[in-house]
Coordinates of C-alpha atoms in Angstrom, one line a residue:
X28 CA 106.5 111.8 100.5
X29 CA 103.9 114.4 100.1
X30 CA 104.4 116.9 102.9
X31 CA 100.8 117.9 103.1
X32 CA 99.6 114.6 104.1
X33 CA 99.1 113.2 107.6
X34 CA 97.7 110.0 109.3
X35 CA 94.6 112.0 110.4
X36 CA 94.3 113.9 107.3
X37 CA 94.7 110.6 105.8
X38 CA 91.6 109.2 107.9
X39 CA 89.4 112.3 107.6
X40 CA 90.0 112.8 103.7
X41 CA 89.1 108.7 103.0
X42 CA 85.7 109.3 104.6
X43 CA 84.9 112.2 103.2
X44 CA 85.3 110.2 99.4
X45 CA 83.2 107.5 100.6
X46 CA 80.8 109.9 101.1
X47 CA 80.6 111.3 104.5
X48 CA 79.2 114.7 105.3
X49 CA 78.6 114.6 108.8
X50 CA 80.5 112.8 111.8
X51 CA 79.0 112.6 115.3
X52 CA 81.2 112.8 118.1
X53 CA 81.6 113.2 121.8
X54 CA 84.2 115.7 123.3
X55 CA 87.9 114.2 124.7
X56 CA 90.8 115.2 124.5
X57 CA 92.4 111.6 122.7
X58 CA 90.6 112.9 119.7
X59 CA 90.0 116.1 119.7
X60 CA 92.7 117.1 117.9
X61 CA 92.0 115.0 114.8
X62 CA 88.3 116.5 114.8
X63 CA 89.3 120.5 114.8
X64 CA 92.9 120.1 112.4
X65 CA 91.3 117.6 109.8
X66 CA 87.7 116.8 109.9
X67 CA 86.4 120.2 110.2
X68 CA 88.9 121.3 107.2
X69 CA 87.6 118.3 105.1
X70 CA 84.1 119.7 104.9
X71 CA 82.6 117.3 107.3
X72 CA 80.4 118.7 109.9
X73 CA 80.7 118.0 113.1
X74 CA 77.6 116.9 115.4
X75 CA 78.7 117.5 119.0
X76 CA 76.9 114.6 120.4
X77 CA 76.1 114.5 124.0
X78 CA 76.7 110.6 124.8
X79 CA 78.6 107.6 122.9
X80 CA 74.9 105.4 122.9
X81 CA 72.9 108.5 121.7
X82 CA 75.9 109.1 118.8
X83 CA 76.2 105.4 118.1
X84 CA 72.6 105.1 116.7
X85 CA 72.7 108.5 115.3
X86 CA 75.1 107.5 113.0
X87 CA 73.7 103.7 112.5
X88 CA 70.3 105.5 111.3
X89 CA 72.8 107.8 109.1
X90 CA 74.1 105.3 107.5
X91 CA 71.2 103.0 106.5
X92 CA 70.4 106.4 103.7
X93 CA 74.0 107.2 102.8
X94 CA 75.8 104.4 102.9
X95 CA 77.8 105.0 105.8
X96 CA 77.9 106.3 109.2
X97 CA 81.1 107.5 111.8
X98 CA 81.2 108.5 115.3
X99 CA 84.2 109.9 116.6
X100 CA 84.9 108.8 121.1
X101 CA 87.6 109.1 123.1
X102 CA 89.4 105.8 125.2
X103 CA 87.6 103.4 126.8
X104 CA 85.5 105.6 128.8
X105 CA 83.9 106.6 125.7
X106 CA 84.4 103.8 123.5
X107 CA 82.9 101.3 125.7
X108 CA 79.8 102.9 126.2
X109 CA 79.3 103.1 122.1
X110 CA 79.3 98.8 122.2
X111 CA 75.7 99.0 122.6
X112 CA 75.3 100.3 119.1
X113 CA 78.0 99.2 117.1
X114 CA 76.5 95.5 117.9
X115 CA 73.3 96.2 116.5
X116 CA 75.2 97.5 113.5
X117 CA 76.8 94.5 113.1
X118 CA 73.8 92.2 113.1
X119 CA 72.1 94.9 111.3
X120 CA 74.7 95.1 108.3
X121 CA 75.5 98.7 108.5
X122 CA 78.5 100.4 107.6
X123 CA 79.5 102.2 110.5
X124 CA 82.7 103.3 111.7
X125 CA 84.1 104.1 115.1
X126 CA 86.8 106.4 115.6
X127 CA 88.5 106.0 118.8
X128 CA 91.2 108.6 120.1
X129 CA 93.7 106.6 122.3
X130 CA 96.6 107.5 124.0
X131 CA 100.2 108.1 122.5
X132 CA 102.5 105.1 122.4
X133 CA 104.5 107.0 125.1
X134 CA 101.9 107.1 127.4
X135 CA 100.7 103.2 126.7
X136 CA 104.4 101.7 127.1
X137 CA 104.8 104.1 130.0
X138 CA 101.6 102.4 131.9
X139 CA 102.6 98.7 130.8
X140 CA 106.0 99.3 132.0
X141 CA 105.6 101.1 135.2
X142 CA 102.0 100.7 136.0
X143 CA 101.6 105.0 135.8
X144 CA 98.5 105.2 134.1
X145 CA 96.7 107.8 132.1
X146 CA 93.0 108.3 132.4
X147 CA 90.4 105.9 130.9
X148 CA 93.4 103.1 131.0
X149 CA 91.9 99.5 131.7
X150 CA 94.8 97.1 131.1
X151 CA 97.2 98.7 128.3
X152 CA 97.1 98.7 124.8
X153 CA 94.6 95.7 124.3
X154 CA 91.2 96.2 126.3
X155 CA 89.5 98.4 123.4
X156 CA 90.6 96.5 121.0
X157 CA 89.6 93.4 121.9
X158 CA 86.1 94.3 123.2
X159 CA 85.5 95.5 119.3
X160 CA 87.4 92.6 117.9
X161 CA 84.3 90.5 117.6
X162 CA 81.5 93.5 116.7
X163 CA 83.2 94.3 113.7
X164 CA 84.6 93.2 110.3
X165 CA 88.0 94.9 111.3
X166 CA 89.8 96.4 113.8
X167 CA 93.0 98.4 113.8
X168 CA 95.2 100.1 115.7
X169 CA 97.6 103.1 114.4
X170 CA 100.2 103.2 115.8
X171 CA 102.7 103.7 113.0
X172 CA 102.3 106.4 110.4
X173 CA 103.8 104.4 107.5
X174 CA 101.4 101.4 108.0
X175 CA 98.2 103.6 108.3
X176 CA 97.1 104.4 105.0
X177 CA 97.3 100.1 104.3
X178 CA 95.2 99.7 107.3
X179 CA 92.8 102.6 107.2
X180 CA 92.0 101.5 103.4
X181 CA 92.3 97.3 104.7
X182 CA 89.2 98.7 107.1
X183 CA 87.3 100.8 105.3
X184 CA 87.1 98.5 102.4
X185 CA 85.8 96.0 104.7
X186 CA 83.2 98.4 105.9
X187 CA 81.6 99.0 102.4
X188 CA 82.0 95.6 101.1
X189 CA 80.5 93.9 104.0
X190 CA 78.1 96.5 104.7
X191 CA 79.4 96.6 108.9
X192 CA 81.0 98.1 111.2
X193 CA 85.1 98.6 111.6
X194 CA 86.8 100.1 114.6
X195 CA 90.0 102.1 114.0
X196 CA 92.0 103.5 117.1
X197 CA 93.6 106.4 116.3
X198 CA 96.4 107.0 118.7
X199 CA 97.1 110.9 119.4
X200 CA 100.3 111.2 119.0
X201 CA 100.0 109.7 115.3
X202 CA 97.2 112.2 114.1
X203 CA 100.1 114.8 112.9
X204 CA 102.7 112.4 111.4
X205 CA 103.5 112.1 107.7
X206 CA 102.3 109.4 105.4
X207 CA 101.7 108.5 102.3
X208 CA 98.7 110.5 100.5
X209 CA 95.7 108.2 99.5
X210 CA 95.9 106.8 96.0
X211 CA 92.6 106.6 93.8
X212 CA 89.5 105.8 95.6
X213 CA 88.1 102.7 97.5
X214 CA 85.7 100.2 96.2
X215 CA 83.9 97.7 97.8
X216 CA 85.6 94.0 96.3
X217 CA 84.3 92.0 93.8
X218 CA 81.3 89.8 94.4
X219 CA 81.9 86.2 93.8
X220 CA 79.9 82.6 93.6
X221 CA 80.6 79.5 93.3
X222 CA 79.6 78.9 89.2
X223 CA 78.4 75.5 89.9
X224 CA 76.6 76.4 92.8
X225 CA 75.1 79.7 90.9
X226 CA 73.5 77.5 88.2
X227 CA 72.3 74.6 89.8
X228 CA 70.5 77.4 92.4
X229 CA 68.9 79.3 89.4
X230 CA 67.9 76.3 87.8
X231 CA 66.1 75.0 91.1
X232 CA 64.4 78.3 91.7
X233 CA 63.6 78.8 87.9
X234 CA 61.8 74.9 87.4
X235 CA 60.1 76.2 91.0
X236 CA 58.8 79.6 89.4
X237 CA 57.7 78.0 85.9
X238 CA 55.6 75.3 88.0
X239 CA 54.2 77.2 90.6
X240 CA 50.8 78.4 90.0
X241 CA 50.9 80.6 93.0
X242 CA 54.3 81.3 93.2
X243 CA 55.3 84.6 95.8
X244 CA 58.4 86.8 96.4
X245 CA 59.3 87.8 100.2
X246 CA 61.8 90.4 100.0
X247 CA 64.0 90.9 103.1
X248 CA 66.7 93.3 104.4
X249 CA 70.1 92.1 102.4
X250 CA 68.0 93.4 99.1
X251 CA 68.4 97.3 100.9
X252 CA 71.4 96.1 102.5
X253 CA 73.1 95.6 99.1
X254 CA 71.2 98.3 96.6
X255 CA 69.4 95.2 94.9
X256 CA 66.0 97.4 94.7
X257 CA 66.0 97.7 91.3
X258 CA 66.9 94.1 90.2
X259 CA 64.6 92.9 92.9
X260 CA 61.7 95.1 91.4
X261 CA 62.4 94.1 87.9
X262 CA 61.9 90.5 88.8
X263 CA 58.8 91.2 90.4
X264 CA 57.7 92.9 87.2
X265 CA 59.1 90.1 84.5
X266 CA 57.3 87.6 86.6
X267 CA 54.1 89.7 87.3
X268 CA 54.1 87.7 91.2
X269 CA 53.0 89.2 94.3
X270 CA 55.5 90.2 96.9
X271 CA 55.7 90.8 100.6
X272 CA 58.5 92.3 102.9
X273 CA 59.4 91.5 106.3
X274 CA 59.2 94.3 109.3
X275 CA 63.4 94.7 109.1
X276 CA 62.6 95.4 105.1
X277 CA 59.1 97.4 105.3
X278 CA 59.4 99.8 102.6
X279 CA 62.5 98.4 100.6
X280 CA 60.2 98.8 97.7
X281 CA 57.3 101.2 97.4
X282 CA 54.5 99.9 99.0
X283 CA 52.1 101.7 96.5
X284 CA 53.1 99.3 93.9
X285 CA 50.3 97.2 92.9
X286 CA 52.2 93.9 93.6
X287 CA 52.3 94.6 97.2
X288 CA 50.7 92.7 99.4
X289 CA 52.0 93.8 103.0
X290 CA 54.0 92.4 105.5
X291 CA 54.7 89.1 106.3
X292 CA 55.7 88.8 109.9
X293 CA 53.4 86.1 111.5
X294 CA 50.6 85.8 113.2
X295 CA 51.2 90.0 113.4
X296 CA 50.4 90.5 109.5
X297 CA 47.1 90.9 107.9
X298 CA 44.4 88.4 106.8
X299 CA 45.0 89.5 103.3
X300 CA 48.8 88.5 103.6
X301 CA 48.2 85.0 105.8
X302 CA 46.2 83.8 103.6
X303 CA 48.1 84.5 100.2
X304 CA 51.1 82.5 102.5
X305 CA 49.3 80.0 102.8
X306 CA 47.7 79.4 99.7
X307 CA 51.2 79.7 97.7
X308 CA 52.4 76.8 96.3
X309 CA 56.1 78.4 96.1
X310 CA 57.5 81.2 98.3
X311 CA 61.2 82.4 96.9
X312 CA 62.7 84.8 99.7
X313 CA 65.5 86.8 98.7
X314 CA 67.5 88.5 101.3
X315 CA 65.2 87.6 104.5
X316 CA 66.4 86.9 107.7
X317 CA 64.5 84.7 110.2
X318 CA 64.2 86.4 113.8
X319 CA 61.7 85.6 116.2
X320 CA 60.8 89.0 115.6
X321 CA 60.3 88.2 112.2
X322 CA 57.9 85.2 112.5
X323 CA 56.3 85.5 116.0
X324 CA 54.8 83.1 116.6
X325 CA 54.6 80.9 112.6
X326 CA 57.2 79.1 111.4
X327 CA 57.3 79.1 107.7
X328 CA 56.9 76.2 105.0
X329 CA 61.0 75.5 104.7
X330 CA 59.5 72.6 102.2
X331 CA 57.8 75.1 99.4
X332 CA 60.2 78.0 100.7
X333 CA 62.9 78.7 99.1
X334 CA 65.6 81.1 101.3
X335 CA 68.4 82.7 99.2
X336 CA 70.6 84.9 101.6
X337 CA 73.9 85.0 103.4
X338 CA 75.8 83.9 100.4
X339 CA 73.8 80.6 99.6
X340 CA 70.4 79.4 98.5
X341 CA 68.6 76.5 101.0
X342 CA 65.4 75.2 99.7
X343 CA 64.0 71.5 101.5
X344 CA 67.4 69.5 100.9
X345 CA 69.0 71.1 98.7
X346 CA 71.4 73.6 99.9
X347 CA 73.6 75.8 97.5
X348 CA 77.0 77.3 98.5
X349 CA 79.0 80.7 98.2
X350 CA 75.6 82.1 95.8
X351 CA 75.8 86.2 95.6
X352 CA 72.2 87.4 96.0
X353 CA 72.9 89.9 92.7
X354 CA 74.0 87.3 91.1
X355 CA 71.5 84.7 91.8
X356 CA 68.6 87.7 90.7
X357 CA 70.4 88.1 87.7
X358 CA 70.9 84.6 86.6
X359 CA 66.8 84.3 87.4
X360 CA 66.2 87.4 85.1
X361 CA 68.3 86.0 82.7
X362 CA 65.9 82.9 81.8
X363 CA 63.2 85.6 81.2
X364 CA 60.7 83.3 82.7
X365 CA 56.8 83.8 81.1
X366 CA 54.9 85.9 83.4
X367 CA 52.0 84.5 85.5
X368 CA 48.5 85.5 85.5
X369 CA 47.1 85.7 88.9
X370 CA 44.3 87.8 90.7
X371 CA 45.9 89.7 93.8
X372 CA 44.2 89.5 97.6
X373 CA 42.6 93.1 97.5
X374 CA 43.6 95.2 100.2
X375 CA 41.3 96.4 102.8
X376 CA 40.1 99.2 101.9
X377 CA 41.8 101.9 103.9
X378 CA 38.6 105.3 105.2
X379 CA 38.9 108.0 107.1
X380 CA 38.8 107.1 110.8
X381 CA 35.6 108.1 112.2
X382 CA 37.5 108.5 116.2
X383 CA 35.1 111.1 117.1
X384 CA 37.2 114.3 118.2
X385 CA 37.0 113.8 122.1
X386 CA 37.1 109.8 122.4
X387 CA 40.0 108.4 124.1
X388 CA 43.4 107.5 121.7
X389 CA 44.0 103.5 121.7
X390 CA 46.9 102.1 120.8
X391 CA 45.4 100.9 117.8
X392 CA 43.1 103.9 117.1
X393 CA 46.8 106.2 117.1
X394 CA 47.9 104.3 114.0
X395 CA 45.0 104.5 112.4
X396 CA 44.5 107.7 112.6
X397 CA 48.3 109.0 112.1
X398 CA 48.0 106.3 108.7
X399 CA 46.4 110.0 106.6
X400 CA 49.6 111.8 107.5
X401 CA 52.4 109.3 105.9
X402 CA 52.9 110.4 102.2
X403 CA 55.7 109.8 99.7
X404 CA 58.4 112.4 101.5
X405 CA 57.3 110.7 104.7
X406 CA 60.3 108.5 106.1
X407 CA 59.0 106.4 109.6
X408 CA 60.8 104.9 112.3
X409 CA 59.2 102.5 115.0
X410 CA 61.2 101.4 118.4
X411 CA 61.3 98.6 119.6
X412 CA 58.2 98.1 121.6
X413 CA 54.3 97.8 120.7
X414 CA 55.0 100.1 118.0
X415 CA 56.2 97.2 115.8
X416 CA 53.1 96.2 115.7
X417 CA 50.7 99.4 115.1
X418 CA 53.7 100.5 112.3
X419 CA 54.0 97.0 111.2
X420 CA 50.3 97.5 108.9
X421 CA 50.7 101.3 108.0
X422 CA 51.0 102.1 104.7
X423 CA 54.4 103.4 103.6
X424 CA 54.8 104.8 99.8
X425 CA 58.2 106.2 100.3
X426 CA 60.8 103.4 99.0
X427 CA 63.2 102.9 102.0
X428 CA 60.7 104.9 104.5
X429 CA 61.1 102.8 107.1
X430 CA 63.8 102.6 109.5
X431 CA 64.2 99.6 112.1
X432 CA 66.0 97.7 114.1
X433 CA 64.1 95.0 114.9
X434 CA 66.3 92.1 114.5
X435 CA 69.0 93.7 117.4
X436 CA 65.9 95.3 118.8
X437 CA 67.5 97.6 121.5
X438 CA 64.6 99.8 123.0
X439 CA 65.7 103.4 122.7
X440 CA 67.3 103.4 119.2
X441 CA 64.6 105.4 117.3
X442 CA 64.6 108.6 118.4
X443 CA 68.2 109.2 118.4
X444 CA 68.7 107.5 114.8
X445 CA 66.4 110.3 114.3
X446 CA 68.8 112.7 114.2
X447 CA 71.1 110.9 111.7
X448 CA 68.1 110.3 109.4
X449 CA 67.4 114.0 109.3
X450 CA 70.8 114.6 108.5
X451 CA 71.0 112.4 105.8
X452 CA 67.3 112.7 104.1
X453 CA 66.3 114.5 101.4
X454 CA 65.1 118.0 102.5
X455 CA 61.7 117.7 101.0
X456 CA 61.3 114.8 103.5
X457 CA 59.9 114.9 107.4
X458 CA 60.6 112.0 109.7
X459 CA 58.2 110.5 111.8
X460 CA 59.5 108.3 115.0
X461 CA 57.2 106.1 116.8
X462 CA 58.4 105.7 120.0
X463 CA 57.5 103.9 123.7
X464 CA 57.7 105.9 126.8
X465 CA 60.3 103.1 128.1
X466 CA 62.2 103.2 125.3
X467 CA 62.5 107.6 124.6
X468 CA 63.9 107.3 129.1
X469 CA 66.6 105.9 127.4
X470 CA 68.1 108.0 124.9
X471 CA 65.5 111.4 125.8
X472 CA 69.3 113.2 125.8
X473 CA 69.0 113.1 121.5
X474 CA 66.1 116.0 122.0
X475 CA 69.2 118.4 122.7
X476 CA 71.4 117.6 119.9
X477 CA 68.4 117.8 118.0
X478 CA 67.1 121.1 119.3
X479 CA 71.1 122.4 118.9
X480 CA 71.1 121.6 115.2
X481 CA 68.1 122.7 114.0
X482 CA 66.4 119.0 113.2
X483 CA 63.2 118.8 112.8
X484 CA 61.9 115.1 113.2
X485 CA 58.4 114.6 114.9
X486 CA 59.1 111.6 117.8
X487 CA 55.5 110.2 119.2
X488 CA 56.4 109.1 122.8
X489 CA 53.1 106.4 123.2
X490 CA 52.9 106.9 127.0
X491 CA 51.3 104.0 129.2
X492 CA 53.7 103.8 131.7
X493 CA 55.0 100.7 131.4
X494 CA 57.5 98.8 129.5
X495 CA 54.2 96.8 127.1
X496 CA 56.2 94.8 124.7
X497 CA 58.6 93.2 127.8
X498 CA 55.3 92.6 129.2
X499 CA 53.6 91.2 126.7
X500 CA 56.7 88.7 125.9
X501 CA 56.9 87.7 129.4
X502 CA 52.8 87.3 129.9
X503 CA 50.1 88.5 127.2
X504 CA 47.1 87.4 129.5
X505 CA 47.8 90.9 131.3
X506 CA 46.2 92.8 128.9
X507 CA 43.3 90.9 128.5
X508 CA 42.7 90.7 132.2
X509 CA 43.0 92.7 135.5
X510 CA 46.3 91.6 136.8
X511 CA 48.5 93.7 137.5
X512 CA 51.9 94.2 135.1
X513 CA 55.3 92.7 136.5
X514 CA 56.4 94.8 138.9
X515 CA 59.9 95.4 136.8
X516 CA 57.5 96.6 133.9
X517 CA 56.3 99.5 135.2
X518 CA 57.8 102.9 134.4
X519 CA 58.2 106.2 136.5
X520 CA 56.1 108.6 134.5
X521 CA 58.0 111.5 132.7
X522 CA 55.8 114.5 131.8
X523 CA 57.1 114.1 128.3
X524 CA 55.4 117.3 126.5
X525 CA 57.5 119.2 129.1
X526 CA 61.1 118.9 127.6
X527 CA 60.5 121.0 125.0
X528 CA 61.3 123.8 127.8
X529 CA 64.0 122.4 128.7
X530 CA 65.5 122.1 125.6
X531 CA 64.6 125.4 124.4
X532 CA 64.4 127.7 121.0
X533 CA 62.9 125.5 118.6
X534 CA 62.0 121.7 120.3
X535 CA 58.0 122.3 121.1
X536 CA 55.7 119.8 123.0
X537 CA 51.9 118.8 122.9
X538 CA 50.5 116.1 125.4
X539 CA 47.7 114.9 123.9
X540 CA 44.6 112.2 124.8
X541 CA 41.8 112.6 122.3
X542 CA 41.9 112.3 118.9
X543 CA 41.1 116.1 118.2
X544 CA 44.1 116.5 120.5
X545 CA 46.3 114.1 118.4
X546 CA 45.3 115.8 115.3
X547 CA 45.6 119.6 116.6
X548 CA 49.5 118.4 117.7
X549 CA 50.1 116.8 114.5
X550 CA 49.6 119.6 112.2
X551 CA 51.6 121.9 114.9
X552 CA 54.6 119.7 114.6
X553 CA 54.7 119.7 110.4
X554 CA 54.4 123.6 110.5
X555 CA 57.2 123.5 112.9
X556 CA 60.7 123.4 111.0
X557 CA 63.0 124.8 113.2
X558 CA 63.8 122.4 115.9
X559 CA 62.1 118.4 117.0
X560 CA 58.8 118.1 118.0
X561 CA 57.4 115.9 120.8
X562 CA 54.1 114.5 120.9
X563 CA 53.4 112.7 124.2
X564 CA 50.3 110.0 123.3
X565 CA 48.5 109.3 126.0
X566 CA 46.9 105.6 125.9
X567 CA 45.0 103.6 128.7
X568 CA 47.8 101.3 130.0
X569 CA 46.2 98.2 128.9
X570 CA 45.7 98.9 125.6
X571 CA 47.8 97.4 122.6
X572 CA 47.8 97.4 118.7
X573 CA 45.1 94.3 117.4
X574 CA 47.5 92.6 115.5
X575 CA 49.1 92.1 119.1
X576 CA 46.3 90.2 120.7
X577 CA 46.9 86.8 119.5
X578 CA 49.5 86.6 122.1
X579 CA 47.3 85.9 125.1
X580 CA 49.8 84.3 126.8

């Protein structure tokens, strides 16, 4: 037994190999002794978040760049209040681990057995537990000291080889205990396919690709999800085909490559990509998930569509089992398939906006004029809310620059993932976060954390006063008429610009209306690097991004 090693040593030293460099908590006194006696000695910084929701997507957004995220709560009181985010993890796919600090086995049999309860108790040993049981890939409880390094590394495995969320409860009075020290370092486990099932898929999707005149790649999420970018790009390139993303994968490759068309996400994307849909004669998606977020309001051609995710290929009737998306690129790549010759859809041309320095900002006239301000060090986020659909046509170089959730979709996320992102970014990159006023009420509290440590990501708040996209979804014809929005949709106005006082040293505001505005508070907020920056967009309350309007009701 080596001396030196401890169940919460144990814990703090596995995540620090897997790569962790920062863990975001929330104050209690389950936990707190793990975080000062072991995570602070690991080298992992600690972000002293100010609520479980806020830390939750702070450390979702972390781990979408490094590969994977913790956030540390305390029992119940805290724990429950993180479910929120740990669900959109899990549908999501990112590798995020909660931490919860729980009460001694003293305390527990004490409650069960006499009914004299500690604080945060529910119902004993099991309420926690059970609520994560079915958010996550695993969920442990330590309670022994010799059985923890087997489950820590059961969980953690699972975390990185499923790319989701585990939930560990680390009970205090086993954070100081002896155990075994970790032995070599965790992997994720081996990917595996069905051999039959592998080569009858490549051979469909190969006769498909040699036939096709028009053949077209849609890449989706699981290729970011599971590092395929380069395999996926060297397809693209062996074949010389045109590809699109969806809005959950905007980015995953550089959209300056010349092979990319745009985003295919219904009657939302542009002519340019609709048409090139349409006119393909076979459309292989790798990695895409259907959401209603993802196709509003088109349903795609399942008959010349072939969809290869979730562990198996489905194209018309044929349907392929246990497949590995790696393996299923790499069989494809393997049959070095000739290259096609076809002319590309050009792009529309992209000009300066000619907004004249006093008119009014639109919805639609923000993104174009914010479009001249994303470059390659550029990583964007959009909320959920009109800003899908204004972020859904900008042009983003950076590969992996976008961040969202769109197929959870909780409103608020954005601006605190923010503060992950900037955590776990390179530093020669800013972060831009496009934001609705409805959506930054929720989660405003991330401007402190922010502000505290020094992050520096520039959050548009798109103020109209009302809750659009719930709008829109519920009736479009609002917008395009002078009824009045559902009563439930409308929004107490915040004077936005103004929390950069109460924040303090280094969070500044601009509220802005006009375009000369927008642009004056845009280059204020890239020369500021010492704290967030808010930029509170004023739009008439009827206005909404164009690719929006086809919903009319």
């Amino acid at each position: 037994m080596n001396e030196a090693c401890t169940v919460g040593k144990y814990l703090a030293d596995r995540l620090r190999q897997l790569g962790l460099e920062h863990l975001f908590a929330i104050a209690g006194d389950y936990s707190i002794e793990w975080l000062n006696r072991h995570v602070t000695p690991n080298g992992i910084e600690i972000i002293e978040e100010v609520n479980e929701v806020n830390a939750g997507y702070a450390a979702d957004g972390y781990a979408r760049l490094k590969g994977i995220g913790a956030l540390c709560v305390t029992y119940s009181a805290g724990a429950l209040c993180a479910v929120n985010a740990v669900a959109g993890a899990y549908v999501e796919k990112v590798p995020l681990v909660l931490i919860n600090g729980t009460p001694s086995v003293k305390k527990t049999i004490t409650f069960e057995q006499t009914g004299f309860s500690a604080h945060h108790f529910i119902s004993g040993r099991e309420t926690d537990l059970q609520s994560f049981e079915h958010l996550t890939v695993a969920a442990i409880r330590i309670d022994n000291p010799d059985l923890a390094p087997t489950l820590i590394d059961y969980a953690l495995t699972r975390c990185i080889s499923e790319r989701r969320p585990i939930y560990i409860e680390l009970l205090q009075d086993m954070v100081d205990l002896e155990c075994e020290p970790p032995r070599g370092v965790l992997k994720p486990t081996r990917i595996l396919s069905d051999e039959t099932s592998l080569e009858q898929s490549v051979a469909q999707i190969c006769a498909k690709l040699e036939s096709a005149e028009n053949p077209l790649i849609w890449l989706g999420v699981e290729i970011d999800r599971l590092g395929l970018q380069d395999q996926a790009m060297s397809l693209i390139q062996q074949l010389n085909v045109p590809f699109v993303t969806e809005l959950l994968s905007k980015a995953v490759l550089s959209e300056d490559d010349a092979l990319f068309v745009g985003v295919l996400d219904g009657q939302a994307s542009s002519t340019a990509v609709t048409d090139l849909a349409s006119t393909s004669d076979f459309i292989l998606a790798l990695g895409v998930w259907l959401t209603d977020i993802n196709s509003l309001g088109w349903d795609p051609d399942y008959d010349k569509t072939a969809f290869a995710s979730f562990d198996a290929v489905k194209f018309g009737t044929y349907f392929g089992g246990q497949v590995a998306l790696e393996h299923l690129i790499d069989g494809i790549l393997a049959e070095k398939i000739a290259p096609k010759e076809r002319k590309l859809p050009e792009k529309p041309a992209r000009s300066a906006p000619t907004m004249g320095e006093a008119d009014v900002i639109t919805y639609q006239g923000f993104y174009n004029c914010i479009q001249q301000y994303i470059d390659r060090n550029t990583i964007v986020g959009a909320d959920a809310s009109m800003n899908y659909f204004g972020s859904l046509l900008l042009d983003v170089p950076s590969p992996g620059g976008f961040i969202v959730q769109s197929s959870y979709s909780s409103i608020g996320y954005s601006a605190p993932a923010a503060t992950g992102i900037c955590l776990a970014k390179s530093p020669d990159q800013k972060v831009m976060v496009f934001s609705g006023d409805g959506g930054f009420q929720m989660t405003a509290q991330c401007l402190s954390i922010q502000t505290r440590f020094r992050l520096n990501p520039v959050i548009f708040i798109i103020d109209n006063g009302v809750y659009a996209v719930e709008q829109w979804l519920a009736d479009a014809a609002v917008f395009h008429s002078d009824e009045p929005f559902y009563k439930p949709c409308v929004l107490h106005r915040w004077n936005y610009s103004m929390l950069a006082e109460v924040f303090g040293f280094g969070c500044r505001g601009w509220e802005v209306g006009t375009y000369g505005e927008l642009r004056d508070a845009v280059t204020g907020a890239l020369e500021n690097t010492s704290g967030p920056s808010i930029i509170q967009v004023r739009v008439p309350e009827k206005t909404i991004p164009d690719n929006a309007k086809w919903k009319a009701h």
